[in-house]
Coordinates of C-alpha atoms and ligand atoms in Angstrom, one line a residue:
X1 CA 12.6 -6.8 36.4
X2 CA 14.1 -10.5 37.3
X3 CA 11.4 -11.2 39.9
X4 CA 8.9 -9.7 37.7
X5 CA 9.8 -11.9 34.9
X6 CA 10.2 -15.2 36.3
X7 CA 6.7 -14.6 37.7
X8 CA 5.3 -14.4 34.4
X9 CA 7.1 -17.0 32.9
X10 CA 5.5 -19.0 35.9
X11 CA 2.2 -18.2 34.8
X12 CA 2.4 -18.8 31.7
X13 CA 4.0 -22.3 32.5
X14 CA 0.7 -22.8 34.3
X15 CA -1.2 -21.8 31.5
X16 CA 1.1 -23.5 28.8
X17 CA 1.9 -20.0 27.2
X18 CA 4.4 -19.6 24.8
X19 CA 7.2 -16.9 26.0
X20 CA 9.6 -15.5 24.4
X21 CA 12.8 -15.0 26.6
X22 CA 13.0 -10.9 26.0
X23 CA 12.2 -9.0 28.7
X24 CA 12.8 -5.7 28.3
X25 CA 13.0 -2.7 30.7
X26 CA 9.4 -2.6 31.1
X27 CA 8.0 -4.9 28.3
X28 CA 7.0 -8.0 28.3
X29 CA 6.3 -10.5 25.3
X30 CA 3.6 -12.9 26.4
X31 CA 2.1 -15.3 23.2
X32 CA 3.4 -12.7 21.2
X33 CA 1.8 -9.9 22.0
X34 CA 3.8 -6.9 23.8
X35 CA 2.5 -5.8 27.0
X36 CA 4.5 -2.4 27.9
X37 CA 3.7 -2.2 31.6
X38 CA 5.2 1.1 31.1
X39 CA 1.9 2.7 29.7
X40 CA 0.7 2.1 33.4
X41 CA 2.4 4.4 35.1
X42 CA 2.3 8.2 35.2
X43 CA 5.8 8.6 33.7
X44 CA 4.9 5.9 30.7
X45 CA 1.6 7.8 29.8
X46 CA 3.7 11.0 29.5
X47 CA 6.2 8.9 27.7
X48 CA 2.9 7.8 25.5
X49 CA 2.2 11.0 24.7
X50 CA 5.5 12.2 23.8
X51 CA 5.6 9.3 21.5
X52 CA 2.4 9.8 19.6
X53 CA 4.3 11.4 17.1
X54 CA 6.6 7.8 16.2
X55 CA 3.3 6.0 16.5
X56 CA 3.2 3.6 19.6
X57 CA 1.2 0.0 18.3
X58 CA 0.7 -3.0 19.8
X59 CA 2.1 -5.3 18.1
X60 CA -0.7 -7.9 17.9
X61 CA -3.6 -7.2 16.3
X62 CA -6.1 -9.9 16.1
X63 CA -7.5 -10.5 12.2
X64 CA -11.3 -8.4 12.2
X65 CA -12.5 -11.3 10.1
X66 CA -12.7 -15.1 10.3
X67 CA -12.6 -17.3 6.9
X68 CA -15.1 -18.6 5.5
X69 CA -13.3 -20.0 2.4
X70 CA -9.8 -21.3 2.2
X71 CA -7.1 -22.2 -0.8
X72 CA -4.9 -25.0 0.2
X73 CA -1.9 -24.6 -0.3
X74 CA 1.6 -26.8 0.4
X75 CA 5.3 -26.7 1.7
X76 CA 7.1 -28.7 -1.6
X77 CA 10.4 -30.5 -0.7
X78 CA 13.4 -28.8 -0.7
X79 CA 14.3 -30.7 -3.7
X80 CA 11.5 -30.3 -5.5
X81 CA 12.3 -26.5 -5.0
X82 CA 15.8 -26.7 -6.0
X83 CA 14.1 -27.8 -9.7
X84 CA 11.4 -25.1 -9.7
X85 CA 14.1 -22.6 -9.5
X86 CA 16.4 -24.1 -11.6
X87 CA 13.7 -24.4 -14.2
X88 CA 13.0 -20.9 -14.0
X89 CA 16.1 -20.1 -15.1
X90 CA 16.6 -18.7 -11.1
X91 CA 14.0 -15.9 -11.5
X92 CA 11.7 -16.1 -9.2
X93 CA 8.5 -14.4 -11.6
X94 CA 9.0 -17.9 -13.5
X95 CA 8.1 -20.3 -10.5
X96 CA 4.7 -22.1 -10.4
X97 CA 2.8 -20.1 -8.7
X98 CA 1.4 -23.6 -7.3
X99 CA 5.3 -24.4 -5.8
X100 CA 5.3 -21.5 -4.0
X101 CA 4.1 -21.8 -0.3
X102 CA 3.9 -18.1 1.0
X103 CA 3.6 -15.6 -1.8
X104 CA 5.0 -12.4 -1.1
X105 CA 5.6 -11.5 -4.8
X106 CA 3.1 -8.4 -4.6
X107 CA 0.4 -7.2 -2.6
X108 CA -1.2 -5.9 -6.3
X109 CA -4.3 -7.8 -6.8
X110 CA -3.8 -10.5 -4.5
X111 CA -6.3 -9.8 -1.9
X112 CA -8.8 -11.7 -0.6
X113 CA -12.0 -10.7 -1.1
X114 CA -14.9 -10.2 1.7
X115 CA -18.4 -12.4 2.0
X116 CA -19.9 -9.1 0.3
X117 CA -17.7 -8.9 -2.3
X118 CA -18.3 -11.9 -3.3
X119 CA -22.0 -11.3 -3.3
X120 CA -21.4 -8.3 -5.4
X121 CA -20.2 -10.5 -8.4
X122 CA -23.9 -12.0 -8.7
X123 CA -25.7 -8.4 -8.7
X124 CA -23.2 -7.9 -11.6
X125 CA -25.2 -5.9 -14.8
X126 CA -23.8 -6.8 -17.9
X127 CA -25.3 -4.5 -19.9
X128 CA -22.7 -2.7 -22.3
X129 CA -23.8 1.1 -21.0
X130 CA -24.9 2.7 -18.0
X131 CA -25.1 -0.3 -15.4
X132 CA -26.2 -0.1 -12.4
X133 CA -23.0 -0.9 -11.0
X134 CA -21.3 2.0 -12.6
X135 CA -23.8 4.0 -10.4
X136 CA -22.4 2.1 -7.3
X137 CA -18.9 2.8 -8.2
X138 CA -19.1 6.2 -8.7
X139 CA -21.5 6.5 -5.0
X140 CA -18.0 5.4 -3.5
X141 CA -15.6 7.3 -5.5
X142 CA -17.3 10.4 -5.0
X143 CA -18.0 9.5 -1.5
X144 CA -14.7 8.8 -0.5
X145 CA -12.9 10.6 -2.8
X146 CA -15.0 13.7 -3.8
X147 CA -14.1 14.5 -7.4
X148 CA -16.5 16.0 -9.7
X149 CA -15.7 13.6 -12.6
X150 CA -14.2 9.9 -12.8
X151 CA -13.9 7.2 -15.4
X152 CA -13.5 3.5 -14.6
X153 CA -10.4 1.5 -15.7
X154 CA -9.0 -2.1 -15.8
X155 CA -6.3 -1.3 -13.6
X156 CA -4.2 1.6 -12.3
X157 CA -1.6 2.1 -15.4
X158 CA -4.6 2.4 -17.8
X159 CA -5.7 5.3 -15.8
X160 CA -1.7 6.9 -16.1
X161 CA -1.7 6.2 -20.1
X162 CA -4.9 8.3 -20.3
X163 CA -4.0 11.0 -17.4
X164 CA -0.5 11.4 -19.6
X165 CA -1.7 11.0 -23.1
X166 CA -4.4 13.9 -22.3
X167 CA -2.0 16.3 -20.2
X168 CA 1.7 15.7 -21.0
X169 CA 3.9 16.5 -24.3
X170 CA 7.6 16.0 -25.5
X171 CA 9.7 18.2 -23.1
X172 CA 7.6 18.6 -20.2
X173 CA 8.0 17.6 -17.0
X174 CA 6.3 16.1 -14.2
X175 CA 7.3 15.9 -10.4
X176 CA 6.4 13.3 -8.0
X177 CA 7.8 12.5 -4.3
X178 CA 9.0 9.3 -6.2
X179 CA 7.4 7.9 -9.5
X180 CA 6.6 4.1 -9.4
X181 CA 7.9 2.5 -12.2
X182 CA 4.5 2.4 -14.6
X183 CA 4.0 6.2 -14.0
X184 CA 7.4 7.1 -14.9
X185 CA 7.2 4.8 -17.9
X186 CA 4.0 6.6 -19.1
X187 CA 5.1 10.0 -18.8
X188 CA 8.1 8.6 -20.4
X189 CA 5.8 7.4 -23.5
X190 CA 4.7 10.8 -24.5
X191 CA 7.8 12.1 -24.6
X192 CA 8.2 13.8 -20.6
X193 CA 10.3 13.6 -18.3
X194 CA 9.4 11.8 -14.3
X195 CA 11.5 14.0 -11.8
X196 CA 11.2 12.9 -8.3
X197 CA 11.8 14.8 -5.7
X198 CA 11.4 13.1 -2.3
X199 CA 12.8 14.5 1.4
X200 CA 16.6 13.4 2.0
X201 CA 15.5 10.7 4.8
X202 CA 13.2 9.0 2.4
X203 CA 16.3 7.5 1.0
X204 CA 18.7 6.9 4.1
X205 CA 17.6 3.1 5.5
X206 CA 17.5 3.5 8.8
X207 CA 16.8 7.2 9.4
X208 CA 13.1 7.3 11.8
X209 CA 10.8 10.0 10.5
X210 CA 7.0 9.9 10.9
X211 CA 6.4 10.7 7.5
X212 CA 9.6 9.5 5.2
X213 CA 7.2 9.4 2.3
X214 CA 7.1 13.1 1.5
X215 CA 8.2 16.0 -0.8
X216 CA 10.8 18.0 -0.5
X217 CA 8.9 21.2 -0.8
X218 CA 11.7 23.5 -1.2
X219 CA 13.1 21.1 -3.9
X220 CA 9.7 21.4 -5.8
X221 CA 9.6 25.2 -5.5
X222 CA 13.1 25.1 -6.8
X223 CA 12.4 23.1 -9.6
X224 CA 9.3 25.0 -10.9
X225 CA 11.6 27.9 -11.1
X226 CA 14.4 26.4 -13.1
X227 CA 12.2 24.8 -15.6
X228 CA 8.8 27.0 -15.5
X229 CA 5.7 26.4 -14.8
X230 CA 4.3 26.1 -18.3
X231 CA 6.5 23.1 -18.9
X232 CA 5.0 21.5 -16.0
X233 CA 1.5 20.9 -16.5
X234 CA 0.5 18.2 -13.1
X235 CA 2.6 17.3 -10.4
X236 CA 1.7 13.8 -8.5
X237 CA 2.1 12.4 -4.9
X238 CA 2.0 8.9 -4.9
X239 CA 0.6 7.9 -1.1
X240 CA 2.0 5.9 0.5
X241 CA 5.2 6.2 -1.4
X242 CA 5.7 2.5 -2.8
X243 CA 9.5 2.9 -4.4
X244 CA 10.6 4.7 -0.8
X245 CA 9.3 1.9 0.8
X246 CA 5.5 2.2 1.0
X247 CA 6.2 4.9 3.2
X248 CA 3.5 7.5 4.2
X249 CA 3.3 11.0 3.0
X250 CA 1.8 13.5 6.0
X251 CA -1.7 16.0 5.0
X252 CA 1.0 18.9 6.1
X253 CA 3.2 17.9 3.7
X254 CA -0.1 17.6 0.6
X255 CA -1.2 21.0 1.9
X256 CA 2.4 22.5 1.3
X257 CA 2.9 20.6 -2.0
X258 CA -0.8 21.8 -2.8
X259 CA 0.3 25.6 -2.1
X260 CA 3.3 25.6 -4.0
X261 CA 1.3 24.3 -7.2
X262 CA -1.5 26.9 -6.4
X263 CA 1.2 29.6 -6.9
X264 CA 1.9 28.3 -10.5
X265 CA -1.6 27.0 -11.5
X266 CA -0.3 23.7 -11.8
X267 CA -3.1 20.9 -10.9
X268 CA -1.8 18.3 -8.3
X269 CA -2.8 14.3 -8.8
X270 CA -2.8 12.3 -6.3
X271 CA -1.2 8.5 -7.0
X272 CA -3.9 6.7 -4.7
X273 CA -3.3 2.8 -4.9
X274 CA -2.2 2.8 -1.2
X275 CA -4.4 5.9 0.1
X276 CA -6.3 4.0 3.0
X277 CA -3.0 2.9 4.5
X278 CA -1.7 6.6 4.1
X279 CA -4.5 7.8 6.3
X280 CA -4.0 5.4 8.9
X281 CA -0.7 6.6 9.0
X282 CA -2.4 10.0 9.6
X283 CA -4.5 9.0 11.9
X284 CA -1.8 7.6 13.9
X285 CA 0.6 10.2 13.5
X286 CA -0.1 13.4 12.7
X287 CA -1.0 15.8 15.2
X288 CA -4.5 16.7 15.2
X289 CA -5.7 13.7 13.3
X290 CA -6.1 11.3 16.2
X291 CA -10.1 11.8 16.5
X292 CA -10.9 11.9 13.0
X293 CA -12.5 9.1 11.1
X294 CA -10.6 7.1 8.3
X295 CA -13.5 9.2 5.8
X296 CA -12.7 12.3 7.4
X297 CA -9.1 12.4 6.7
X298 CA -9.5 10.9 2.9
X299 CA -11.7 13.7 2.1
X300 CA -9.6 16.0 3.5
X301 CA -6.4 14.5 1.4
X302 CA -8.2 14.6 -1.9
X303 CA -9.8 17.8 -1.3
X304 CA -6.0 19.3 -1.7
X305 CA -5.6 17.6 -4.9
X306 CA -7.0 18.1 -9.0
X307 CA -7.6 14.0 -9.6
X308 CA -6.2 11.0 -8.9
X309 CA -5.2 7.5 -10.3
X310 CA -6.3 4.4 -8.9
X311 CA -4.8 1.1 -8.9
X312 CA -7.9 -0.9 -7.2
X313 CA -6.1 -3.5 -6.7
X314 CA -4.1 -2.2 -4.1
X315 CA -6.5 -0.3 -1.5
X316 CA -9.6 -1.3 -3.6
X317 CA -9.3 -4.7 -2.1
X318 CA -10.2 -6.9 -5.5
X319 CA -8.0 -8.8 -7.9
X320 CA -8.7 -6.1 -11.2
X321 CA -10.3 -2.9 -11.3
X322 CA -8.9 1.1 -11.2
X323 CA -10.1 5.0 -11.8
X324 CA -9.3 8.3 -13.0
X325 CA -10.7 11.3 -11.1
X326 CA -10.9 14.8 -11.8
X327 CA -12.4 18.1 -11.1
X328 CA -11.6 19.8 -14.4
X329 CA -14.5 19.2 -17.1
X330 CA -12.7 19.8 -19.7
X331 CA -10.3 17.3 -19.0
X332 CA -12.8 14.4 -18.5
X333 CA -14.2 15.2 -21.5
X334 CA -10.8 14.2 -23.6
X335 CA -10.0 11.4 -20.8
X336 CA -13.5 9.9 -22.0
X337 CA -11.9 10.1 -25.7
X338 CA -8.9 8.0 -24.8
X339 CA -11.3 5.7 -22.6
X340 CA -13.1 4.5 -25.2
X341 CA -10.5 4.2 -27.4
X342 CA -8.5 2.1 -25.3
X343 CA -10.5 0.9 -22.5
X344 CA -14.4 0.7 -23.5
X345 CA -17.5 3.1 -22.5
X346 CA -17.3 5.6 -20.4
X347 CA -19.6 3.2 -17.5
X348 CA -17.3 0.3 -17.6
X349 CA -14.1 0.9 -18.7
X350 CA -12.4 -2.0 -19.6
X351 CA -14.6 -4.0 -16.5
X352 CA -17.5 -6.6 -16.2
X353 CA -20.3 -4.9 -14.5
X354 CA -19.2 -7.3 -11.3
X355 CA -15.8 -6.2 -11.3
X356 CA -17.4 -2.3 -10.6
X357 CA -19.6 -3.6 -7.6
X358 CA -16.7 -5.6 -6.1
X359 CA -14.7 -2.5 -6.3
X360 CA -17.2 -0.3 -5.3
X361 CA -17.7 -2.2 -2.1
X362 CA -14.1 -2.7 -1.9
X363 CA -13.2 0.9 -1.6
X364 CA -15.4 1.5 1.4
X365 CA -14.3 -1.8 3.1
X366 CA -11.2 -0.6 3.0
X367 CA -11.4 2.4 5.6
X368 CA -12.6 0.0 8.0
X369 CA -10.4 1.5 10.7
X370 CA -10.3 -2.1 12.6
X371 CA -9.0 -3.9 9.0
X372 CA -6.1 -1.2 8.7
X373 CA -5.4 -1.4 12.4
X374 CA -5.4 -5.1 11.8
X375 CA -3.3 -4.5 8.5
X376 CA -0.6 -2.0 9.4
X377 CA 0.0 -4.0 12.5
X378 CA 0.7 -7.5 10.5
X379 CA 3.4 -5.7 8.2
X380 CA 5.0 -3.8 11.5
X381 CA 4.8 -7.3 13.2
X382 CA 6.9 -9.1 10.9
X383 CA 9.0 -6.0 10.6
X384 CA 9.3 -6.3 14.7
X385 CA 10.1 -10.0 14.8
X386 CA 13.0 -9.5 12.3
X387 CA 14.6 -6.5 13.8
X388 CA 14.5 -8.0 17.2
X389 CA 16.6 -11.1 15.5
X390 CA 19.1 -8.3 14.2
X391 CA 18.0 -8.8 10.4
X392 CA 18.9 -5.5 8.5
X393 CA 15.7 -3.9 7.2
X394 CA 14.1 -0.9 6.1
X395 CA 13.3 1.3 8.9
X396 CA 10.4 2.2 9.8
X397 CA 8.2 -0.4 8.2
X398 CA 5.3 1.1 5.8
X399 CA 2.4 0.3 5.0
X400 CA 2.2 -2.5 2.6
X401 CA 5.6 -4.5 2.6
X402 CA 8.9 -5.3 4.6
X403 CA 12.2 -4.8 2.8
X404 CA 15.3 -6.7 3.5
X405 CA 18.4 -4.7 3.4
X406 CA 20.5 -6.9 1.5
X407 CA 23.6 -5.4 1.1
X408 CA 23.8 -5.4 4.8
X409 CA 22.4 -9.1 5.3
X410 CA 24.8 -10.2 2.7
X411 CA 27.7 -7.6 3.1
X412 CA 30.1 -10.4 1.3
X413 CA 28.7 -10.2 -1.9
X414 CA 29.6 -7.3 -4.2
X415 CA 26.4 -5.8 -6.1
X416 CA 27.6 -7.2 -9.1
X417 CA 27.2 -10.4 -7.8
X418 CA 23.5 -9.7 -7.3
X419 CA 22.8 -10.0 -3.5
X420 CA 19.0 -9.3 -3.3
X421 CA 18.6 -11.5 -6.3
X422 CA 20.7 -14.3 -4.3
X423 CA 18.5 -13.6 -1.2
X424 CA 15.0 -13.6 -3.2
X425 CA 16.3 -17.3 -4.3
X426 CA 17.6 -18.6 -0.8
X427 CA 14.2 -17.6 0.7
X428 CA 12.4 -19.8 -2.1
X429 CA 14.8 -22.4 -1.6
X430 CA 15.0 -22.4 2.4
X431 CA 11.2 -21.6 2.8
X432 CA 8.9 -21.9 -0.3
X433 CA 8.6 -18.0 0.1
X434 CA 8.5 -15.7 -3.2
X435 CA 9.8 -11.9 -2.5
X436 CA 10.9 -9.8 -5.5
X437 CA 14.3 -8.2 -5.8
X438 CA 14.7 -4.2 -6.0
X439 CA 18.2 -3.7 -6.7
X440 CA 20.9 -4.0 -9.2
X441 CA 18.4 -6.6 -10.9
X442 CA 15.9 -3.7 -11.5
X443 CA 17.8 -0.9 -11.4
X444 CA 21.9 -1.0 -12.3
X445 CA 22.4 0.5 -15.5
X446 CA 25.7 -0.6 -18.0
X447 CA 27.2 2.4 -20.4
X448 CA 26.8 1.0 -23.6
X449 CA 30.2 2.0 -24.6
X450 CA 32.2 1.8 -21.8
X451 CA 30.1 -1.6 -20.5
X452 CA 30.7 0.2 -17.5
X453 CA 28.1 -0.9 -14.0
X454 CA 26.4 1.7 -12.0
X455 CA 24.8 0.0 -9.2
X456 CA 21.6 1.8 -6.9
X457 CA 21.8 3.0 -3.8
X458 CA 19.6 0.8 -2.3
X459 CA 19.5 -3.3 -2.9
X460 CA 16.6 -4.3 -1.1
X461 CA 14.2 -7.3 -1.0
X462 CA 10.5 -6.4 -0.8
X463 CA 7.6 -8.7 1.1
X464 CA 4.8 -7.2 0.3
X465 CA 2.1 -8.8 2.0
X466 CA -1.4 -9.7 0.4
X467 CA -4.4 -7.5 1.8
X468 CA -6.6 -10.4 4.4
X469 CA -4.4 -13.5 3.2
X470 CA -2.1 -14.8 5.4
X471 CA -2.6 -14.9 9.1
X472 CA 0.0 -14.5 12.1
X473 CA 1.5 -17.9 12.1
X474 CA 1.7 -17.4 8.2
X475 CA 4.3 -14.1 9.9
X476 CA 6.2 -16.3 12.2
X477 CA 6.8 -19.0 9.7
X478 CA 8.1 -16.1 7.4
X479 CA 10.0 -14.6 9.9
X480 CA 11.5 -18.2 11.0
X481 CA 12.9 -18.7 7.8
X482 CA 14.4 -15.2 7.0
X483 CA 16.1 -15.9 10.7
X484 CA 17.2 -18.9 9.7
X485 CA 18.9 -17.7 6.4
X486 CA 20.2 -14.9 8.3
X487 CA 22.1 -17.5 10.8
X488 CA 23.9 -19.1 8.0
X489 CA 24.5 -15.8 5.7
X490 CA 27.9 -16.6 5.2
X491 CA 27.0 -19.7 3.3
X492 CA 24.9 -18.0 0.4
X493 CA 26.9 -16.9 -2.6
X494 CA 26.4 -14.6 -5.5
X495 CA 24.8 -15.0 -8.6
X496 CA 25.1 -13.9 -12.4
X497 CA 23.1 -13.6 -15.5
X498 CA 22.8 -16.0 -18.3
X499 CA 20.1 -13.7 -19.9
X500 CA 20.5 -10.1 -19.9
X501 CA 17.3 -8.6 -21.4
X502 CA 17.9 -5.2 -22.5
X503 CA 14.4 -3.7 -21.4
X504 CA 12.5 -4.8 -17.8
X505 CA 15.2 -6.9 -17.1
X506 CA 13.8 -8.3 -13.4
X507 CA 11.0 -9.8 -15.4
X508 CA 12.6 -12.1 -17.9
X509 CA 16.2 -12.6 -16.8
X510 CA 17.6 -15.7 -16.6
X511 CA 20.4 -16.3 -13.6
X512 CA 22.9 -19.3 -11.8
X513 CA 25.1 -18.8 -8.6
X514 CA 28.4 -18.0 -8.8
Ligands
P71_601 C1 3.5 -3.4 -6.9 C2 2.7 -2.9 -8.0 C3 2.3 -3.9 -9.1 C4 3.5 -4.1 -10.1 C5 3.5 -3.3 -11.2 C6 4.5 -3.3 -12.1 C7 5.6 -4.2 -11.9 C8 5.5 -5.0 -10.7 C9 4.5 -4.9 -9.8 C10 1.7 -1.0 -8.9 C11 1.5 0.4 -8.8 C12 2.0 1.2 -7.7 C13 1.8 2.6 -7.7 C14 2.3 3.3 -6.5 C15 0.8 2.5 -9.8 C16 0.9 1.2 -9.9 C17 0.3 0.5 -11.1 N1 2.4 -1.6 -8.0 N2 1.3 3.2 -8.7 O1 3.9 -2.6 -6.1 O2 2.5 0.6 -6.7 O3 -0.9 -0.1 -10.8 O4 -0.5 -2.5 -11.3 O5 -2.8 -1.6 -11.2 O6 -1.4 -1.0 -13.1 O7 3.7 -4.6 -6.8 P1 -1.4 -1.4 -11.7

C-alpha cells in the first residue's frame, strides 16, 4: 500500500487535491471522498455482498440540488459569543437565533424548501372549506401513505392530542418501540400510560445492528399478556426511532409487531415524522428490498399499520404542517370532532391553504431516492469524520442526527455536573454551533423527599441536521470544531443550575460553570 499511496498523493499534488493522510488497507481518501479499491476485486465484491446487510455507502454524496436562494449568515467573535451565552442564562434555546452560525438545534421545521414549494405558496386557496389544496394534500397522503381517511393538522403533536383524546382513557396503556417526548406526554394527558419497549441494543452506544430502531417483539407479546388486551387499545412505532437515536426500524420487525397486534385486535399507528429516511434504511438494508422503489417500500410499511401521525415538518420537508391517518371510519368520524374543535375544518386543519400544497408537494419530494441518498450520506459523513478523529459517538449514525457521547468525551465530569449541557455550550462558544443536550438536563429525575439524583443512562448531545441546508464544508467546519474541543477536553469543566424549573426543565433552565 506505501507505493500505492505515495502515487496518489503524487497525483493529487499535480492536481492540487486535498489528501487526507489515512490510507487504509485498501481505501483511500481522495478530496474527501472514499475510494475502497477493494470493491474491485473478486474478493472485495464478495466482501460487498456479505456486507449489504451493514449498509456499505460512499461517503460523499454530492447535494441533488443547487441554490437558488441563500440566507447569510455569520461567524460572531468569540467574545461576542461569550455574552450571548452568558445572557441566556447558559442555555442554549435562549441564544439569538441570529448569533448562532450553524444551527443544529433541530432538524423539525427547519428545512429548506424546493423552487416548487415555493411556487406552491402562490397557488395557495384561501377559502375556509374544501380547497383545492386540501385535494392535493390528500392525492399525496393517500398516495404515499394509503389510508382510507386523514385529517390535516398544524403540526405532528396536534395529530397525538386528537389520536389520544379519541382512543385512550385513565389506566390504559399504550406501547411504542420508544415514545418521543410529545407522544408520551399526550397519552400521559388523558390519563395513560407510554411503555416503551425497544430491542436491548437500541440502548447500548456502540452495539452495530442494521436495524437498532426496533421492538422487542417478545417484550410486546409479554406485555399484552400481563396487562390485557382490552386495556391496550393502539400500539405505535415511531420510524425512525428519534429518542434511540433516529435509528431505523426494519419492515420484518413492523410485520412481526403488526402480527402480534392482529392476535389481540389491537390497531397499530405508525409515528411517521421520519418515515422516508426509514425506508431508505430499508432499501439499503433489508434483504429483499434492494430493487424496490422508495413508493414501493412506504406502501408496503403503512399497509401493516391502522393510521399514522405526521409531523411534516420532519419528512414533509416544510417549516409547519402534519396529518392524522386512519382506516377505521368510525374513528375519523370523532377525530373530525376534536379537529374542529381544536384545530379548524376538516380541509385545513389549523393550515393556510399554501401550507397544504407546500406539504403536499413536500411529501412526494421527499422519496426522491437521490435527496435521501444525498441526505443519509451528509449525517453518516459527519458521523465518519468524527469517529475517524476518535470522538465518542453514537454508533451507527441514523437517519436525521449525530449524537456525541458525552460522558465518554468528557469522562471527568460527573453527571451531576451536567457534561452534555457543558459540551452543548463549548460547541457555541468554540464554534457558533447550537446542538441540544439529552441527558441529565432533560432526563435526571430528584426524589422530592429524599432530594435524591437519578441520572439516565445515556448523556448524549444531538446534531440534528436541517433537511437541504447546510452543505459539505458546512460538515467539515462542524466536524473541525467538535475535533478541536475534543483535543483540549480536559480543559472544559462542569456546570450547575441557577434555575431549576420543575416541569420541561431543558427549555427554560438557567446555568453557570462550575
Ligand atoms: C425534534 C422534534 C421537535 C421537538 C419537539 C419537542 C421538543 C423539542 C423538539 C418532534 C417529534 C418527533 C417524533 C418522533 C413527534 C414529534 C412531534 N421532534 N414524533 O426531534 O421527533 O412533532 O414537533 O411537529 O409537534 O427536534 P411536532
Amino acid at each position: 500500500m506505501g507505493n500505492f499511496s505515495t502515487i496518489i498523493t503524487l497525483l493529487c499534488a499535480f492536481f492540487k487535491l486535498h489528501t487526507l493522510p489515512k490510507f487504509t488497507f485498501g481505501t483511500t481518501r481522495i478530496r474527501g471522498i472514499i475510494v475502497n479499491w477493494g470493491v474491485f476485486t473478486p474478493a472485495g465484491a464478495a466482501l460487498r455482498q456479505a456486507n449489504k446487510e451493514v449498509e456499505i455507502m460512499p461517503q460523499i454524496v454530492p447535494e441533488p440540488y443547487r441554490i437558488k436562494a441563500v440566507e447569510p449568515i455569520r461567524l460572531t467573535t468569540r467574545a461576542e459569543r461569550e455574552a450571548s451565552l452568558a445572557a441566556a442564562g447558559y442555555n442554549i434555546f435562549f441564544v439569538q437565533s441570529e448569533d448562532v452560525y450553524i444551527d443544529l438545534l433541530t432538524d423539525s421545521g427547519t428545512s429548506a424548501m424546493s423552487d416548487a414549494q415555493w411556487a406552491a405558496l402562490m397557488v395557495g386557496d384561501e377559502a375556509y372549506a374544501c380547497c383545492r389544496n386540501y385535494d392535493s394534500l390528500k392525492d399525496a397522503v393517500s398516495g404515499i401513505f394509503g389510508f382510507r381517511y386523514f385529517l390535516p393538522t398544524h403540526q405532528g403533536r396536534a395529530a397525538e392530542k386528537i389520536l389520544f383524546a379519541a382512543t385512550v382513557k385513565s389506566g390504559d396503556y399504550v406501547p411504542n418501540n420508544t415514545h418521543f417526548d410529545t407522544t408520551r406526554a399526550n397519552i400521559e394527558a388523558v390519563g395513560g400510560q407510554a411503555v416503551d419497549l425497544p430491542i436491548a441494543e437500541g440502548l447500548v452506544p456502540t452495539s452495530h445492528c442494521s436495524f437498532k430502531g426496533n421492538m422487542d417483539v417478545e417484550s410486546l407479546r409479554h406485555f399484552i399478556e400481563d396487562v390485557g388486551a382490552q386495556r391496550i387499545p393502539l400500539a405505535m412505532l415511531t420510524i425512525t426511532n428519534n429518542s434511540a437515536g433516529g435509528q431505523p426500524v426494519s419492515l420484518a420487525n413492523i410485520r412481526a409487531v403488526k402480527e402480534v397486534l392482529s392476535e389481540h385486535g389491537i390497531p397499530l399507528f405508525i409515528d411517521a415524522c421520519r418515515y422516508a429516511e426509514n425506508v431508505y434504511f430499508i432499501k439499503q438494508r433489508e434483504a429483499g428490498c434492494g430493487d424496490k422503489t422508495t413508493l414501493e417500500i412506504a406502501r408496503e410499511i403503512f399497509s401493516c399499520a391502522d393510521g399514522c401521525t405526521m409531523s411534516a415538518k420532519k419528512d414533509g420537508l416544510v417549516n409547519i404542517g402534519g396529518f392524522l391517518a386512519m382506516n377505521d371510519e368510525h374513528l375519523y368520524q370523532q377525530a373530525s370532532q376534536l379537529l374542529i374543535l381544536w384545530e379548524g375544518f376538516i380541509t385545513y386543519g389549523g393550515l393556510a391553504g399554501r401550507d397544504l400544497e407546500a406539504m403536499a408537494r413536500g411529501l412526494w419530494e421527499a422519496l426522491d431516492e437521490r435527496y435521501l441518498r444525498h441526505r443519509i450520506g451528509q449525517v453518516r459523513y459527519l458521523a465518519e469524520r468524527l469517529l475517524e478523529q476518535g470522538v465518542p459517538i453514537l454508533e451507527p449514525p441514523g437517519g436525521h442526527a449525530v449524537y456525541l457521547d458525552a460522558r465518554r468525551f468528557l469522562p471527568h465530569i460527573p453527571q451531576a455536573q451536567l457534561p452534555g449541557q457543558a459540551l452543548v455550550a463549548h460547541l457555541y462558544l468554540e464554534g457558533g454551533i447550537r446542538a441540544v443536550e439529552i441527558g441529565s438536563v432533560m432526563f435526571a429525575r430528584k426524589d422530592e423527599t429524599t432530594g435524591e439524583w437519578t441520572y439516565p443512562e445515556l448523556e448524549l448531545v444531538r446534531l440534528a441536521i436541517p433537511r437541504r441546508v447546510y452543505t459539505q464544508t458546512h460538515l467539515d467546519y462542524v466536524a473541525d470544531v467538535i475535533v478541536e474541543l475534543y483535543h483540549k477536553r480536559d480543559q472544559i469543566c462542569g456546570m450547575r443550575y441557577t434555575y431549576e424549573p420543575p416541569l420541561l426543565r431543558h427549555f427554560t433552565a438557567r446555568f453557570e460553570f462550575v
